[in-house]
Amino acid sequence: MSEQHRTPEKVWTPQSPEQRPIAAYRRHINQKFNANLNTTKELQQWSVHNPHNFWIDLYKWLKLTPELPKGMTKAYDDTVGMSSNPDFFPGLMMNYAENSMFSNPDPDAVALIGIKEDMDLSREEGEIVTWYEFRGKVRLMASALRRCGIKKGDRVAALVATGVWVMVIYHAAASIGAIFTSISPELGLEGCVSRLQQVTPSILFADADTIYKGKTVSTASKVQQIVSRLNPKPQVYITPVTSSQSSFPTIDDFLAKANPDDPLVFERVPFNYPLVICYSSGTTGAPKCIVHHHGIILNLKKIAVVHNSTTPQDVILQYSSTSWVVFNVMCGYFACGAKTIVYNGSPMYPDSKLLLRMIEKYKATYFGTSPRYLLEVEMTKSIPKEEFDLSSLRIVYTTGATLSAEQYKWFYRSFPPHIHLCNTAGGTDTCTSLVAADSTGPIHAGEMQVFGLGMDVDVAHPQTGESILHTGEAGEMIVRKPFPSMPCFFWGDEGNKRYRESYFERFAEVGLDVWAQHDWMSCNPQTGGLIMHGRSDGVLNPSGIRFGSGEIYAIVEAVPFNTQISNSLCVGRRRPADSDEQVFLFLIMNSGHNLTAELRNTIKAAIKNALSARHVPQFVIEVPDIPVTINGKKVETPVKQMISGKDVKASATVQNPEALEYFRRFREVEREPRESRL
């Protein structure tokens, strides 16, 4: 047996697996369709071989409303190619918010707990909102939106941090058929403008302040600058965070426009009608505006209920900013009627144990986090199970990066052994997990468990597109059949050109119409476990914070830096032994200019101010040349592979292939050189 395909250590075995919802669903499928499925992996295979039966049955199993049109036998048109993005459940009229806000039968049960970084958890309980109160807030918000002229299809933007307000705005916008979009208020000016200019919101809600790592910073100047650059101008209302004043009216002024007698009603729209706009990592140019539809509720609830056993008795702590698709995933757990903790602040302030204190205080049963956060906890040398009562915790769900085998082992030394630790993979593009949890199966160190039900995921040979899943070799992660959380379209994408280029161009030359996720994956034939090897494109992913090189280029290749900088290349380095990705920014200087320490610091400060501290490259280094294609496009992926330790050759499309070899020297670099060039 090769080292690559050896059986890794088994770190977790489920207790009472047949009592889990996914086992109950498997038995239901066996009975209804006369099947004989004995494991979750067999259920998953059945679901992708019988997609129409599966998706139609899942909709009914989850008790989504209203019922599907009578006589429906096909979930989508399977006579057209996947790239044509066939509509699911044609003829169905439904609403996301209607399917989210009534899953808990007790109106007095707690729906939300709002926590801010500056709270003292030892003395304060947070902002407690019951389901009855939440529905009342959404009703008034929806009334005010309508009375401000906001209608179906208008964009409602929220420059608002994770908290009660953003949940209310999101569900109110959904209820009237408006299209919601959120951006974390800590994002820099250019990051906000490049997003909002594209989607032209009719109304913008903005936090008065940001709270992060002990600092409260007013957003007043930034909001004014954003609005000055938007055309047409949106209505603007400020949500309170501290007592600071604003020249714009407040959200209380906005709610005063509501009619207290307006009922809570839901505008039913097609399953595939736009609900929310998320933003890509912007590898080239401005971020893509990815539009997801009301039907994402099906995949969100599938993961939450079937894979992760969520019920109204659960307490959810999912750390996410409102700029990340994980915010929408968190809303999927909320849509199951679970009590949901919404936190505005840094997970690392005043220290890395803050979220563990929340788990203990609120008896969280589900904790959603990143491998990077767990690494930060590990670096404290503490044993969380000895410091905190974590007995309530049932599942820890990690995403955003790969969880290493050593992290799995550390976790089970440091946390209660009953906890189901799972590392998953999905993305902004899919708004669901392609690789998900199996509460009935074992976990092996360093491996993910199972493909999501109904998701026809495969590992494809990078040249032919043929399946190599069974071989154990790494290849391109693809999806071979349509799924009900494919984006509707990209906002402003005429003829869906960028949409097709993003997902379906990868294997078009060999005649395959399949979705390419641009992740590099393999399957261990011994265990069936799945191993993620990183991105196969140029998206940067340090500490699970995904962003695109294009957002960096927009700063360093613009005024004032373009008088000194000729060209730039921004890539990540993750060598086989590295626990995280490190970002390198390589610069070609104009004649007569050198990269000085002062200029390097100025560049880093500009990136921090325009985007955030988490976007700042760890290394900024001058180089003599950067490989480009014959069309002048930067060649990112081969450079990324080269500095990460892989020997690669430039393709025939590279104009200056000799430039690639220069980057081999950066495999061993651990600090920025004192000299301007290495």
XYZ file of C-alpha atoms in Angstrom:
678
model
C 0.000 0.000 0.000
C 1.430 3.377 -0.969
C 1.997 6.112 1.592
C -0.536 8.235 -0.284
C -3.303 5.633 0.028
C -2.613 4.304 3.522
C -5.476 4.217 5.992
C -5.107 7.230 8.295
C -5.966 7.188 11.973
C -9.666 6.920 12.788
C -10.389 9.786 15.183
C -14.178 9.598 15.604
C -16.899 6.973 15.450
C -20.568 7.996 15.732
C -22.695 7.056 18.713
C -26.174 5.674 17.850
C -25.802 6.385 14.114
C -29.205 4.948 13.214
C -30.879 7.657 15.295
C -29.543 10.415 13.055
C -31.827 12.203 10.551
C -29.681 11.127 7.606
C -30.224 7.469 8.618
C -33.957 8.105 8.931
C -33.948 9.670 5.487
C -32.080 6.673 4.068
C -34.716 4.310 5.516
C -37.434 6.537 4.044
C -35.834 6.298 0.585
C -35.511 2.524 0.933
C -39.192 2.200 1.751
C -40.550 4.686 -0.779
C -38.393 3.644 -3.740
C -37.858 -0.031 -2.879
C -34.111 0.535 -2.495
C -31.591 -1.290 -0.333
C -29.206 1.416 0.855
C -27.130 0.665 3.944
C -24.786 3.678 4.274
C -24.783 7.415 3.647
C -22.355 6.934 0.751
C -24.839 4.509 -0.862
C -27.633 7.036 -0.270
C -25.502 9.748 -1.871
C -24.893 7.595 -4.940
C -28.607 6.810 -5.221
C -29.406 10.538 -5.011
C -27.173 11.458 -7.967
C -28.311 8.502 -10.089
C -31.972 9.393 -9.406
C -31.840 13.202 -9.286
C -35.498 13.893 -10.103
C -36.832 11.476 -7.507
C -34.350 12.804 -4.961
C -34.905 16.561 -5.310
C -38.705 16.224 -5.509
C -38.750 13.941 -2.473
C -36.336 16.148 -0.487
C -38.560 19.188 -1.023
C -41.460 17.235 0.497
C -39.353 15.692 3.289
C -38.251 19.139 4.443
C -41.897 20.284 4.429
C -41.181 23.346 2.311
C -44.156 25.460 1.351
C -46.213 25.557 -0.778
C -46.499 22.014 -2.078
C -44.980 21.277 -5.463
C -47.313 21.456 -8.480
C -49.281 18.221 -8.761
C -47.978 15.624 -11.149
C -44.388 16.951 -11.177
C -42.051 14.093 -12.138
C -38.970 16.041 -13.202
C -37.151 18.486 -10.948
C -35.575 20.212 -13.971
C -35.251 19.876 -17.737
C -32.588 17.216 -18.246
C -32.702 17.474 -22.036
C -30.553 20.621 -21.974
C -26.892 20.977 -20.951
C -25.846 21.873 -17.431
C -24.363 25.159 -18.657
C -27.813 26.307 -19.747
C -28.652 26.382 -16.015
C -32.085 24.689 -16.204
C -34.725 26.025 -13.815
C -35.700 23.776 -10.933
C -39.377 23.087 -10.161
C -40.913 25.092 -13.039
C -44.312 26.458 -12.082
C -43.586 26.584 -8.345
C -44.158 29.968 -6.674
C -42.551 30.272 -3.239
C -40.646 32.626 -0.930
C -37.420 32.071 0.995
C -38.496 34.062 4.064
C -41.821 32.242 4.332
C -39.847 28.985 4.543
C -37.406 30.422 7.079
C -39.492 32.219 9.665
C -41.958 29.577 10.868
C -39.840 26.489 11.576
C -40.006 26.896 15.351
C -43.537 26.181 16.638
C -42.981 28.169 19.849
C -43.351 31.942 19.269
C -41.762 32.642 22.673
C -38.638 30.600 21.944
C -35.454 32.610 21.434
C -34.660 33.151 17.758
C -31.579 35.389 17.978
C -28.973 36.407 20.518
C -27.127 39.533 19.390
C -23.633 39.952 20.817
C -21.129 42.761 20.253
C -17.418 42.623 20.901
C -17.597 45.273 23.628
C -20.033 43.236 25.742
C -19.017 41.658 29.041
C -20.214 38.075 28.666
C -19.851 37.445 32.389
C -22.509 40.060 33.156
C -24.539 40.648 29.988
C -26.884 38.316 28.126
C -26.891 40.111 24.787
C -29.841 41.255 22.693
C -32.483 38.539 23.041
C -35.123 38.323 20.283
C -37.931 35.736 20.313
C -39.488 34.324 17.163
C -42.599 36.420 17.803
C -40.490 39.551 18.151
C -38.413 38.697 15.088
C -41.509 38.280 12.927
C -42.763 41.603 14.240
C -39.508 43.344 13.347
C -39.553 41.831 9.845
C -43.189 42.873 9.386
C -42.434 46.526 10.221
C -39.242 46.524 8.147
C -41.104 45.117 5.145
C -43.877 47.689 5.568
C -41.349 50.530 5.677
C -39.535 49.177 2.611
C -42.768 49.124 0.632
C -43.736 52.607 1.816
C -40.316 53.900 0.773
C -41.051 52.675 -2.735
C -38.946 49.511 -2.599
C -40.508 46.828 -4.764
C -39.907 43.352 -6.127
C -36.521 43.161 -7.893
C -35.047 46.294 -6.271
C -31.710 45.851 -4.536
C -31.587 46.325 -0.770
C -27.971 46.745 0.390
C -26.675 46.362 3.940
C -23.258 47.633 4.954
C -24.088 46.045 8.277
C -22.200 43.617 10.517
C -23.516 40.260 11.685
C -26.275 40.976 14.202
C -30.009 41.279 14.674
C -30.417 44.190 12.256
C -28.933 42.430 9.247
C -31.123 39.371 9.878
C -34.211 41.573 9.953
C -33.253 43.485 6.807
C -32.431 40.259 4.905
C -35.704 38.513 5.715
C -37.788 41.647 5.148
C -36.209 42.216 1.737
C -36.832 38.564 0.848
C -40.446 38.752 1.999
C -41.302 41.482 -0.531
C -39.325 39.937 -3.397
C -36.522 42.523 -3.253
C -32.919 41.388 -3.794
C -30.673 41.584 -0.737
C -26.920 42.147 -0.693
C -24.621 42.559 2.302
C -21.068 43.750 2.786
C -19.176 43.722 6.058
C -18.777 47.387 7.139
C -15.069 46.901 7.835
C -14.366 46.430 4.102
C -12.454 49.371 2.665
C -13.869 52.101 0.462
C -12.788 50.642 -2.883
C -14.036 47.179 -1.957
C -17.469 48.590 -1.115
C -17.712 50.839 -4.170
C -16.616 48.142 -6.642
C -19.492 45.975 -5.409
C -22.272 48.513 -4.945
C -21.606 50.379 -8.208
C -22.436 47.196 -10.075
C -25.698 46.307 -8.319
C -27.116 49.881 -7.959
C -29.090 49.479 -4.717
C -32.284 51.465 -4.239
C -31.694 51.662 -0.510
C -28.561 51.290 1.639
C -28.455 50.512 5.348
C -25.079 51.140 6.998
C -23.710 50.606 10.485
C -22.714 53.824 12.237
C -19.479 52.206 13.409
C -17.322 49.152 13.044
C -16.223 47.240 16.130
C -13.173 45.052 15.652
C -10.282 44.071 17.901
C -11.143 46.598 20.565
C -11.450 49.542 18.219
C -14.637 51.423 17.379
C -14.343 53.378 14.134
C -17.006 55.644 12.675
C -18.160 54.783 9.150
C -19.600 58.276 8.520
C -16.894 59.495 6.137
C -16.726 56.201 4.256
C -20.496 56.014 3.798
C -20.537 59.576 2.449
C -17.755 58.737 -0.012
C -19.505 55.542 -1.105
C -22.791 57.329 -1.744
C -21.039 60.128 -3.643
C -19.758 57.526 -6.120
C -23.046 55.665 -6.598
C -25.379 56.538 -9.450
C -28.319 56.477 -9.059
C -28.175 57.561 -5.421
C -29.770 55.140 -2.949
C -31.834 56.092 0.051
C -29.479 55.808 3.061
C -30.279 54.914 6.680
C -27.842 54.386 9.537
C -28.113 51.534 12.029
C -26.839 52.367 15.527
C -23.779 50.659 16.948
C -22.574 53.277 19.442
C -23.990 56.720 20.157
C -22.156 58.487 17.329
C -24.068 60.954 15.157
C -24.578 60.865 11.382
C -25.692 63.271 8.690
C -27.971 60.536 7.330
C -31.327 59.569 8.873
C -31.369 56.558 11.207
C -33.097 53.226 10.919
C -35.595 54.473 13.508
C -36.518 57.276 11.088
C -36.955 54.598 8.442
C -39.182 52.382 10.606
C -41.363 55.390 11.432
C -42.551 55.170 7.812
C -44.086 51.724 8.441
C -47.797 51.230 8.965
C -48.177 49.299 12.240
C -51.309 47.659 10.827
C -49.609 46.199 7.744
C -49.647 42.387 7.993
C -46.655 40.118 7.423
C -47.149 38.845 3.874
C -44.842 37.065 1.452
C -44.429 37.811 -2.227
C -44.259 34.363 -3.778
C -41.865 34.216 -6.710
C -40.482 31.422 -8.919
C -38.078 29.011 -7.183
C -35.305 30.436 -9.405
C -36.069 34.142 -8.758
C -33.176 36.288 -7.409
C -32.928 36.507 -3.616
C -29.399 37.615 -2.730
C -26.240 38.902 -4.406
C -22.906 37.594 -3.133
C -19.498 38.612 -4.417
C -16.655 36.588 -5.848
C -13.034 36.903 -4.881
C -12.279 39.074 -7.908
C -9.346 37.227 -9.483
C -9.544 39.455 -12.549
C -11.165 42.861 -12.549
C -14.065 43.838 -10.329
C -15.666 41.148 -8.140
C -18.326 39.044 -9.854
C -21.812 39.690 -8.515
C -23.178 36.178 -7.984
C -26.971 36.110 -7.804
C -28.564 33.280 -5.802
C -32.271 32.520 -5.858
C -35.023 31.824 -3.320
C -34.556 28.109 -3.955
C -31.232 28.026 -2.070
C -33.407 27.219 0.954
C -33.587 23.620 -0.322
C -29.836 22.973 -0.212
C -29.339 25.085 2.926
C -31.921 23.066 4.842
C -30.666 19.795 3.338
C -27.245 20.406 4.878
C -28.603 21.733 8.164
C -31.345 19.158 8.756
C -30.343 15.971 6.917
C -26.541 16.087 7.067
C -26.110 18.009 10.344
C -29.198 16.935 12.318
C -30.377 20.476 13.146
C -33.681 20.934 15.025
C -35.402 23.853 16.805
C -33.696 22.651 20.001
C -30.231 23.499 18.651
C -28.142 26.555 19.521
C -26.076 27.796 16.574
C -22.795 29.710 16.809
C -21.473 30.249 13.289
C -18.777 32.882 13.078
C -18.994 34.808 9.804
C -18.883 38.325 8.470
C -21.737 39.501 6.276
C -19.356 39.609 3.285
C -18.937 35.823 3.342
C -21.391 33.285 1.907
C -21.189 31.505 5.269
C -23.526 34.236 6.538
C -26.168 32.784 4.201
C -25.288 29.287 5.423
C -25.829 30.467 9.010
C -29.252 31.711 7.947
C -29.957 28.158 6.747
C -29.597 26.877 10.328
C -31.727 29.758 11.576
C -34.343 28.645 9.023
C -34.593 25.335 10.898
C -35.984 27.157 13.933
C -32.698 26.983 15.862
C -31.607 29.638 18.348
C -28.857 31.538 16.522
C -26.063 33.624 18.053
C -25.128 36.588 15.839
C -21.796 38.141 16.781
C -20.354 41.497 15.686
C -16.631 41.610 16.329
C -13.341 39.780 16.099
C -13.158 36.089 17.046
C -9.715 36.835 18.472
C -10.567 39.670 20.881
C -9.757 39.962 23.703
C -8.226 36.527 23.019
C -8.759 33.408 20.938
C -10.976 31.810 23.593
C -13.849 34.264 23.193
C -15.958 31.942 21.038
C -15.344 29.070 23.471
C -16.733 31.253 26.261
C -19.825 31.855 24.113
C -20.259 28.110 23.578
C -20.142 27.547 27.330
C -22.405 30.469 28.249
C -25.154 29.804 25.703
C -24.762 25.996 25.588
C -24.154 26.009 21.841
C -24.720 22.688 20.118
C -23.294 23.674 16.721
C -20.077 25.648 16.255
C -19.119 26.814 12.768
C -15.550 28.042 12.443
C -12.372 27.871 10.364
C -9.273 25.678 10.579
C -7.325 28.875 11.196
C -9.327 29.643 14.345
C -8.702 26.154 15.686
C -4.997 26.643 14.948
C -5.027 29.889 16.945
C -6.601 28.054 19.889
C -4.029 25.273 19.561
C -1.203 27.822 19.628
C -2.321 28.986 23.094
C -1.288 25.523 24.398
C -4.593 25.328 26.292
C -6.880 22.303 26.551
C -10.384 23.713 25.928
C -12.230 20.739 27.488
C -10.376 21.415 30.766
C -11.091 25.167 30.767
C -14.676 25.241 29.493
C -17.847 23.206 29.802
C -18.284 22.102 26.177
C -20.656 19.220 26.934
C -23.487 20.845 24.961
C -21.438 20.891 21.750
C -22.597 18.260 19.257
C -20.847 19.275 16.044
C -17.956 21.525 14.988
C -18.210 22.461 11.324
C -15.116 23.912 9.670
C -14.830 25.424 6.233
C -12.801 27.999 4.323
C -9.598 25.941 4.261
C -8.313 22.415 4.699
C -8.147 20.917 8.178
C -4.841 19.064 8.503
C -4.497 15.545 9.912
C -2.592 16.934 12.902
C -5.413 19.369 13.622
C -7.921 16.523 13.714
C -5.718 14.689 16.224
C -5.190 17.820 18.312
C -8.930 18.475 18.353
C -9.772 15.068 19.775
C -7.068 15.443 22.426
C -8.400 18.853 23.402
C -12.194 18.744 22.961
C -14.788 16.270 24.262
C -14.533 13.066 22.212
C -18.268 12.876 21.407
C -18.117 15.970 19.164
C -18.503 15.435 15.429
C -15.672 17.435 13.819
C -16.081 17.877 10.104
C -14.206 19.787 7.455
C -16.326 20.688 4.444
C -15.970 22.314 1.051
C -18.332 24.479 -0.956
C -18.178 28.112 -1.895
C -19.825 31.392 -2.735
C -20.652 29.966 -6.141
C -22.625 26.947 -4.888
C -24.066 28.404 -1.655
C -23.910 24.882 -0.243
C -21.429 22.204 0.762
C -20.211 20.032 -2.088
C -18.388 17.964 0.511
C -20.441 17.541 3.663
C -20.747 15.736 6.989
C -21.939 12.183 7.601
C -23.192 11.795 11.169
C -23.398 8.012 10.686
C -19.854 7.413 9.428
C -16.351 7.511 10.930
C -13.820 10.312 10.544
C -10.221 9.696 9.544
C -7.564 12.297 10.303
C -7.059 14.706 7.410
C -10.076 13.518 5.410
C -13.504 14.920 4.673
C -16.429 12.533 4.809
C -18.926 12.505 1.949
C -20.262 14.413 -1.047
C -23.481 16.306 -0.361
C -26.701 14.464 -1.181
C -27.839 15.164 -4.740
C -24.499 16.731 -5.681
C -22.927 14.724 -8.520
C -19.373 15.632 -7.524
C -16.415 13.891 -9.137
C -12.641 14.135 -9.418
C -11.720 14.658 -13.073
C -8.487 14.113 -14.960
C -7.163 17.644 -15.612
C -6.777 17.050 -19.358
C -9.516 14.589 -20.350
C -12.169 15.289 -17.732
C -12.601 11.554 -17.180
C -13.322 10.367 -13.649
C -10.218 9.470 -11.633
C -12.047 9.402 -8.283
C -11.449 5.662 -7.831
C -7.705 5.897 -8.502
C -6.775 8.032 -5.517
C -5.028 10.527 -7.788
C -5.676 14.241 -7.399
C -7.653 16.076 -10.055
C -10.169 18.805 -10.733
C -13.255 18.841 -8.518
C -16.292 19.007 -10.806
C -20.068 18.571 -10.662
C -21.640 16.603 -13.515
C -25.367 17.323 -13.034
C -27.435 20.461 -12.252
C -28.164 21.313 -8.615
C -30.732 23.716 -7.118
C -28.292 26.280 -5.750
C -26.468 27.087 -8.969
C -26.442 30.896 -9.269
C -29.226 32.400 -11.397
C -26.670 34.575 -13.183
C -24.037 37.219 -12.533
C -25.407 40.732 -12.187
C -24.598 42.771 -15.305
C -23.253 39.745 -17.206
C -24.637 40.214 -20.712
C -25.394 36.892 -22.368
C -24.070 34.988 -19.313
C -20.574 35.121 -20.823
C -18.658 35.409 -17.533
C -20.938 32.807 -15.946
C -20.066 30.193 -18.554
C -16.380 31.146 -18.469
C -16.285 30.798 -14.683
C -17.836 27.363 -14.366
C -18.160 25.606 -17.724
C -15.166 26.592 -19.853
C -12.684 24.323 -18.069
C -13.539 21.127 -19.993
C -15.437 22.593 -22.941
C -12.552 21.815 -25.310
C -12.995 18.081 -24.678
C -16.758 18.305 -25.113
C -17.756 18.079 -21.443
C -20.530 20.288 -20.093
C -19.652 20.107 -16.385
C -19.320 22.562 -13.510
C -15.672 23.161 -12.520
C -15.226 24.200 -8.895
C -11.511 24.990 -9.398
C -10.477 22.968 -6.375
C -7.864 20.199 -6.473
C -9.082 17.008 -4.769
C -8.515 13.289 -4.345
C -10.312 10.357 -2.729
C -8.581 7.776 -0.538
C -9.624 4.381 -1.978
C -9.008 2.734 1.403
C -11.466 4.866 3.368
C -13.538 6.725 0.801
C -12.404 9.899 2.550
C -11.873 13.060 0.522
C -8.724 15.198 0.575
C -8.591 18.795 -0.617
C -5.247 19.949 -2.000
C -6.044 23.625 -2.519
C -7.310 25.859 -5.274
C -6.613 25.104 -8.901
C -7.027 28.746 -9.866
C -5.657 32.032 -8.546
C -8.010 32.792 -5.651
C -6.077 33.632 -2.495
C -7.040 31.916 0.737
C -4.879 32.871 3.745
C -6.456 31.763 7.042
C -9.649 30.883 5.183
C -10.160 34.520 4.093
C -10.822 34.184 0.372
C -10.071 37.124 -1.872
C -8.883 37.733 -5.360
C -5.648 39.073 -6.718
C -7.649 41.540 -8.795
C -8.568 43.476 -5.655
C -4.849 43.899 -4.867
C -3.988 44.867 -8.453
C -6.688 47.540 -8.381
C -4.675 49.290 -5.657
C -0.999 48.764 -6.503
C -1.439 49.358 -10.236
C -3.406 52.564 -9.815
C -2.557 56.123 -8.789
C -0.296 56.918 -6.959
C 1.678 53.679 -7.265
C 1.611 53.306 -11.052
C 4.287 55.963 -11.436
C 6.700 53.628 -9.634
C 5.288 50.147 -10.299
C 5.229 48.666 -13.783
C 3.435 45.380 -13.102
C 2.471 43.119 -10.230
C 1.595 39.521 -9.475
C -0.198 38.377 -6.318
C -0.281 34.665 -5.463
C -0.434 32.401 -2.443
C 2.192 29.943 -1.270
C 1.239 26.793 0.581
C 3.971 24.204 0.665
C 3.158 20.590 1.653
C 4.173 21.125 5.289
C 2.512 24.551 5.669
C -0.598 24.850 7.853
C -1.763 28.014 6.091
C -1.340 29.944 2.868
C 0.983 32.973 2.733
C 0.359 35.731 0.196
C 3.179 37.103 -1.974
C 2.945 40.358 -3.917
C 5.659 40.528 -6.594
C 6.399 43.893 -8.190
C 8.205 45.018 -11.333
C 9.443 48.559 -10.734
C 9.571 51.274 -13.355
C 12.985 52.393 -14.563
C 14.694 54.588 -11.997
C 12.604 53.267 -9.091
C 13.378 50.668 -6.441
C 11.199 48.984 -3.855
C 12.267 50.662 -0.637
C 11.162 49.711 2.858
C 9.159 52.938 2.969
C 7.327 52.157 -0.268
C 6.655 48.594 0.885
C 5.040 49.899 4.072
C 3.038 52.467 2.112
C 1.699 49.748 -0.201
C 0.677 47.565 2.744
C -1.034 50.503 4.434
C -2.935 51.338 1.245
C -4.197 47.757 0.915
C -5.222 47.716 4.570
C -7.112 51.003 4.232
C -8.833 50.134 0.949
C -9.708 46.539 1.828
C -8.759 45.282 5.291
C -5.807 44.139 7.369
C -6.572 40.565 6.347
C -5.933 41.411 2.682
C -2.358 42.635 3.282
C 0.247 40.337 1.656
C 2.816 38.861 4.009
C 5.586 39.357 1.439
C 6.022 42.319 -0.933
C 9.065 41.688 -3.145
C 10.601 43.259 -6.255
C 11.279 40.910 -9.197
C 12.808 41.523 -12.657
C 9.968 39.989 -14.677
C 6.527 38.399 -14.373
C 5.276 35.674 -16.743
C 2.395 36.773 -18.970
C 0.405 35.122 -21.744
C 0.587 36.170 -25.351
C -2.562 38.171 -24.654
C -0.800 40.013 -21.848
C -2.624 38.253 -18.971
C -0.681 37.536 -15.794
C 0.200 33.868 -15.299
C -0.734 33.248 -11.664
C -1.350 29.523 -11.192
C 2.061 28.246 -12.400
C 3.841 30.820 -10.214
C 1.717 29.770 -7.249
C 2.591 26.129 -7.894
C 6.283 26.914 -8.371
C 6.708 28.809 -5.087
C 4.679 26.108 -3.294
C 7.221 23.464 -4.248
C 5.827 21.985 -7.441
C 8.010 21.809 -10.558
C 5.997 23.230 -13.435
C 6.687 24.250 -16.996
C 5.185 27.262 -18.684
C 2.581 26.453 -21.311
C 2.868 27.472 -24.950
C 0.620 30.427 -24.292
C 3.219 32.070 -22.013
C 5.010 34.914 -23.771
C 8.137 34.837 -21.555
C 8.463 31.276 -20.169
C 11.943 31.949 -18.784
C 10.406 34.305 -16.221
C 8.668 31.424 -14.434
C 11.871 29.671 -13.370
C 13.000 32.768 -11.444
C 10.267 32.183 -8.860
C 11.706 28.845 -7.725
C 13.865 30.752 -5.194
C 10.800 31.864 -3.225
C 10.056 28.347 -2.006
C 12.392 28.844 0.944
C 11.868 32.547 1.668
C 10.613 33.111 5.235
C 10.954 36.884 5.485
C 11.063 39.893 3.223
C 14.571 40.718 1.995
C 16.319 43.813 3.248
C 17.376 44.466 -0.311
C 14.764 45.672 -2.744
C 15.105 42.611 -4.931
C 15.772 38.946 -4.252
